[in-house]
Coordinates of C-alpha atoms and ligand atoms in Angstrom, one line a residue:
M1 CA 15.5 5.5 2.5
V2 CA 16.0 4.3 6.2
Q3 CA 18.6 1.4 6.7
R4 CA 15.7 -1.5 7.3
P5 CA 12.6 -0.2 5.3
I6 CA 9.1 -2.0 5.9
I7 CA 8.4 -3.9 2.1
I8 CA 5.0 -4.1 0.8
A9 CA 5.0 -5.4 -2.6
G10 CA 2.5 -7.7 -4.5
P11 CA -0.3 -7.5 -7.5
C12 CA -2.6 -4.3 -7.7
S13 CA -5.3 -6.5 -6.9
A14 CA -5.6 -10.2 -6.5
E15 CA -7.1 -12.2 -9.2
T16 CA -6.4 -15.7 -9.4
D17 CA -5.0 -18.5 -7.6
E18 CA -2.2 -19.1 -9.4
Q19 CA -0.9 -15.5 -9.6
M20 CA -1.7 -15.0 -6.0
D21 CA 0.6 -18.3 -5.2
I22 CA 3.5 -16.9 -7.3
A23 CA 3.0 -13.8 -5.4
F24 CA 3.4 -15.7 -1.9
R25 CA 6.6 -17.8 -3.4
E26 CA 8.4 -15.0 -4.6
A27 CA 7.7 -12.2 -1.6
G28 CA 8.7 -15.2 0.6
S29 CA 11.7 -15.7 -0.9
R30 CA 12.8 -12.0 -0.6
G31 CA 11.9 -11.4 2.8
V32 CA 8.9 -8.6 1.8
D33 CA 7.5 -7.7 4.8
F34 CA 3.6 -7.5 3.5
V35 CA 2.3 -9.1 0.2
R36 CA -0.5 -7.0 -1.4
V37 CA -3.3 -9.2 -1.6
N38 CA -6.0 -6.5 -2.3
L39 CA -9.4 -7.7 -2.6
W40 CA -11.4 -4.0 -2.9
K41 CA -10.7 -2.1 -5.4
P42 CA -12.0 1.7 -5.9
R43 CA -12.4 2.1 -9.5
D44 CA -12.8 5.9 -10.9
I45 CA -14.9 4.0 -14.0
P46 CA -16.9 0.9 -13.4
A47 CA -14.5 -2.2 -14.0
F48 CA -13.0 -5.1 -12.1
D49 CA -13.3 -3.9 -8.6
G50 CA -12.0 -7.0 -7.2
L51 CA -12.7 -10.4 -5.6
K52 CA -14.2 -8.5 -2.1
E53 CA -15.7 -11.5 0.0
K54 CA -15.4 -14.0 -2.2
G55 CA -11.6 -13.3 -1.8
L56 CA -11.2 -13.8 1.3
Y57 CA -9.8 -17.6 1.7
L58 CA -6.7 -16.1 -0.2
L59 CA -5.7 -14.1 2.6
T60 CA -5.7 -17.6 4.8
R61 CA -3.7 -19.1 1.8
A62 CA -1.1 -16.2 2.3
A63 CA -1.0 -16.8 6.1
Q64 CA -0.9 -20.2 5.9
A65 CA 2.0 -20.1 3.1
G66 CA 4.1 -18.0 6.0
V67 CA 3.7 -14.3 4.4
N68 CA 1.8 -11.2 5.8
P69 CA -0.8 -9.9 3.8
G70 CA -1.9 -6.6 3.0
L71 CA -5.0 -4.7 1.5
E72 CA -7.0 -1.8 1.4
V73 CA -10.0 -1.7 3.2
M74 CA -13.3 0.5 2.3
F75 CA -15.5 -0.3 5.3
P76 CA -15.2 -1.8 8.9
D77 CA -16.3 -5.1 8.4
H78 CA -13.9 -5.6 5.8
V79 CA -11.4 -5.1 8.6
S80 CA -13.1 -8.1 10.6
M81 CA -13.6 -10.3 7.8
A82 CA -10.1 -9.7 7.1
M83 CA -9.1 -10.0 10.8
D84 CA -11.0 -13.8 10.7
A85 CA -9.4 -14.9 7.8
V86 CA -5.9 -14.3 8.6
L87 CA -5.1 -14.0 12.4
P88 CA -5.9 -17.6 13.4
H89 CA -3.5 -18.9 11.0
L90 CA -0.2 -16.5 11.1
K91 CA 2.8 -18.0 12.4
P92 CA 3.6 -16.0 15.6
E93 CA 5.8 -13.2 14.3
G94 CA 2.9 -13.0 11.9
K95 CA 1.1 -9.5 11.1
L96 CA -2.2 -8.4 9.2
L97 CA -1.9 -4.7 7.3
V98 CA -4.7 -2.8 6.1
W99 CA -4.9 0.3 4.8
I100 CA -7.4 3.1 4.2
G101 CA -6.8 4.6 0.4
A102 CA -6.7 8.0 -1.1
R103 CA -10.0 7.8 -2.2
N104 CA -11.5 6.6 1.3
Q105 CA -11.8 10.4 3.1
N106 CA -14.8 9.7 5.2
H107 CA -13.7 10.3 8.7
F108 CA -16.6 8.3 9.9
L109 CA -15.7 5.5 8.1
Q110 CA -11.5 6.1 9.0
R111 CA -12.6 5.8 12.6
E112 CA -14.2 3.3 12.5
I113 CA -11.5 0.8 10.7
A114 CA -9.0 1.9 13.2
R115 CA -11.5 1.0 16.2
V116 CA -11.6 -2.4 14.6
A117 CA -8.4 -2.5 13.8
S118 CA -6.9 -1.6 17.2
Q119 CA -8.6 -5.0 18.4
D120 CA -5.8 -7.0 18.1
P121 CA -1.9 -6.1 18.6
R122 CA -1.1 -8.1 15.0
V123 CA -3.3 -5.7 13.0
M124 CA -1.4 -2.6 11.8
L125 CA -3.1 0.0 10.0
M126 CA -1.5 2.1 7.2
V127 CA -2.9 5.6 6.0
K128 CA -2.5 6.9 2.6
N129 CA -2.7 10.5 1.7
Q130 CA -6.1 12.1 0.3
P131 CA -5.5 12.8 -3.3
W132 CA -5.7 16.6 -3.2
P133 CA -3.0 19.2 -1.3
N134 CA -3.9 19.8 1.8
D135 CA -1.3 19.1 4.8
K136 CA -4.1 20.0 7.6
H137 CA -6.5 17.0 5.9
W138 CA -3.4 14.8 6.0
E139 CA -2.8 14.9 9.3
G140 CA -6.6 15.3 10.9
I141 CA -6.7 11.7 9.2
I142 CA -3.8 10.8 11.5
S143 CA -5.7 12.2 14.6
H144 CA -8.8 10.6 13.7
V145 CA -7.1 6.9 14.0
L146 CA -5.3 7.9 17.1
D147 CA -8.4 9.6 18.8
V148 CA -10.2 6.2 18.5
G149 CA -7.1 4.6 20.5
F150 CA -5.6 3.2 17.3
P151 CA -1.6 2.6 18.8
K152 CA 0.6 4.9 17.0
E153 CA 3.5 2.5 17.3
R154 CA 1.3 0.1 14.9
L155 CA 0.7 3.3 12.5
L156 CA 1.9 3.5 9.6
N157 CA 1.5 6.4 6.7
C158 CA 1.9 6.3 3.0
Y159 CA 2.7 8.8 0.6
R160 CA 1.1 8.9 -2.7
G161 CA 1.1 11.9 -4.4
I162 CA -1.6 14.3 -5.3
A163 CA -4.0 14.0 -8.3
P164 CA -2.2 16.3 -11.4
S165 CA -4.6 19.2 -12.2
P166 CA -4.1 20.3 -15.9
S167 CA -1.9 23.7 -15.0
D168 CA 0.4 21.6 -12.9
H169 CA 3.8 21.3 -14.7
N170 CA 4.6 17.6 -15.3
P171 CA 6.6 17.1 -18.4
E172 CA 6.9 13.2 -17.6
E173 CA 3.5 12.7 -17.0
F174 CA 3.7 11.2 -13.9
R175 CA 0.8 9.8 -12.5
N176 CA 0.0 11.7 -9.5
I177 CA 2.6 14.9 -8.5
V178 CA 4.7 14.4 -5.5
D179 CA 6.0 16.9 -3.0
F180 CA 8.9 14.7 -1.0
E181 CA 9.3 18.0 1.4
S182 CA 5.5 17.6 2.7
A183 CA 5.9 13.9 3.1
M184 CA 9.1 14.6 4.9
S185 CA 7.3 17.5 7.1
M186 CA 4.3 15.3 7.8
K187 CA 6.6 12.3 9.3
Q188 CA 8.0 14.9 11.3
K189 CA 5.3 16.5 12.5
T190 CA 3.3 13.4 13.5
G191 CA 5.9 11.0 14.3
V192 CA 4.1 8.2 12.5
P193 CA 6.8 6.4 9.6
M194 CA 6.4 7.2 6.0
I195 CA 5.9 4.9 3.3
F196 CA 6.3 5.9 -0.4
D197 CA 4.2 4.5 -3.0
P198 CA 6.6 4.8 -6.4
S199 CA 3.4 3.0 -8.1
H200 CA 0.5 5.0 -8.0
T201 CA 3.0 7.6 -8.1
G202 CA 4.8 6.9 -11.1
G203 CA 1.8 5.4 -13.4
S204 CA 4.0 3.7 -15.7
V205 CA 6.7 1.1 -15.7
P206 CA 10.0 3.5 -16.8
N207 CA 8.1 6.1 -14.0
V208 CA 8.3 3.6 -11.3
F209 CA 11.7 3.4 -11.5
R210 CA 12.2 7.4 -11.5
M211 CA 10.0 7.8 -8.8
G212 CA 11.6 5.1 -7.1
E213 CA 15.3 6.3 -7.8
M214 CA 14.3 10.0 -6.5
S215 CA 12.5 8.8 -3.4
A216 CA 15.6 7.0 -2.0
E217 CA 17.2 10.6 -1.2
Y218 CA 14.5 11.0 1.3
D219 CA 13.8 9.3 4.8
F220 CA 11.1 7.2 4.1
D221 CA 10.6 4.5 5.7
G222 CA 9.3 1.7 3.4
I223 CA 7.5 1.2 -0.1
I224 CA 4.7 0.2 -1.6
I225 CA 5.1 -1.2 -5.1
E226 CA 3.0 -3.3 -7.2
I227 CA 4.3 -6.2 -8.8
H228 CA 2.8 -9.3 -10.9
H229 CA 3.6 -11.9 -12.5
D230 CA 2.4 -11.3 -16.0
P231 CA 1.7 -7.5 -15.6
E232 CA 0.6 -7.2 -19.4
H233 CA -2.6 -9.4 -18.4
A234 CA -3.0 -7.5 -15.0
L235 CA -7.2 -6.4 -14.4
T236 CA -6.3 -3.4 -13.2
D237 CA -3.1 -1.1 -13.4
S238 CA -1.4 -3.2 -16.2
K239 CA 0.6 -0.3 -17.0
Q240 CA 2.4 0.3 -13.9
Q241 CA 3.1 -3.2 -12.2
L242 CA 6.7 -4.4 -12.4
T243 CA 7.5 -8.3 -12.8
W244 CA 9.7 -9.6 -9.7
Q245 CA 12.8 -9.3 -12.1
Q246 CA 12.2 -5.4 -11.8
F247 CA 11.4 -5.2 -8.3
D248 CA 14.9 -7.2 -8.0
E249 CA 16.4 -4.1 -10.7
L250 CA 14.8 -1.3 -8.6
M251 CA 16.0 -2.8 -5.4
E252 CA 19.3 -2.5 -6.1
K253 CA 19.1 0.7 -7.7
M254 CA 17.7 2.0 -4.6
H255 CA 20.2 0.2 -2.2
I256 CA 17.8 -2.3 -0.6
A257 CA 19.2 -5.2 0.4
P258 CA 16.7 -8.0 0.5
K259 CA 15.9 -9.4 3.9
Q260 CA 16.7 -12.7 5.4
Ligands
PEP1 C1 -3.8 1.0 -4.0 O1 -3.0 1.3 -3.2 O2 -3.9 0.4 -4.2 C2 -4.6 2.4 -4.6 C3 -5.6 2.2 -5.0 O3 -3.9 3.8 -4.2 P1 -4.4 4.8 -3.9 O4 -5.4 4.9 -2.8 O5 -3.1 5.8 -3.3 O6 -5.1 5.4 -5.0
MN2 MN1 -3.1 -0.1 -8.0

């Protein structure tokens, strides 16, 4: 991990005012760069898929609490709605992070999302790799968003592993299979900073710790990690969310010092 990694932390999805106010406070006191305020959750089967538009006020609330919000966007209008909710309320150095998730592999949407996000210098865009192994496709996502004029200085890449197939060797039962070398070579090839996602690769609290510690050996530029004050009752990904205390333990194990 680089010396001053970018830290994106917070619940898998935004659920309640209480949950998010705790996240803003805990993240703020630790100098976390972006708090997850995730409003649109793609789901494999029908289930809670986020507060959607009715949660936009939580983005405003994050900015008013002095923390930078980050969220997955599925469509270009999600970006404009998030920009309207956040940008007028940001502190002077504040930023908004939007990301294209692993399931969003429609290049027309990727390009439009990037085009809208490019319009304000305070908006950063992160791209997660697709769920199947294909470095050409992954590099293609980066090319698409740069091609519409999104500035490279505001772009992040995120490695979230690939979905395992039954023939994969996976004795630890990680949720996703990782190939750290492929993430590092994509960082080299694209010149875009590479964030690591120990939550969706790990899939369970012990495995999030394992993934975090394994990734610390590599030159990642930051992490995105799911943290909930009451993981057991989380509406999405409850098995893999850490408490804020476990977050502190993992940061110590990964030798990441809190920011001032
Ligand atoms: C997420 O980061 O919230 C997420 C759903 O991850 P991915 O798109 O990598 O599956
Ligand atoms: Mn999740």
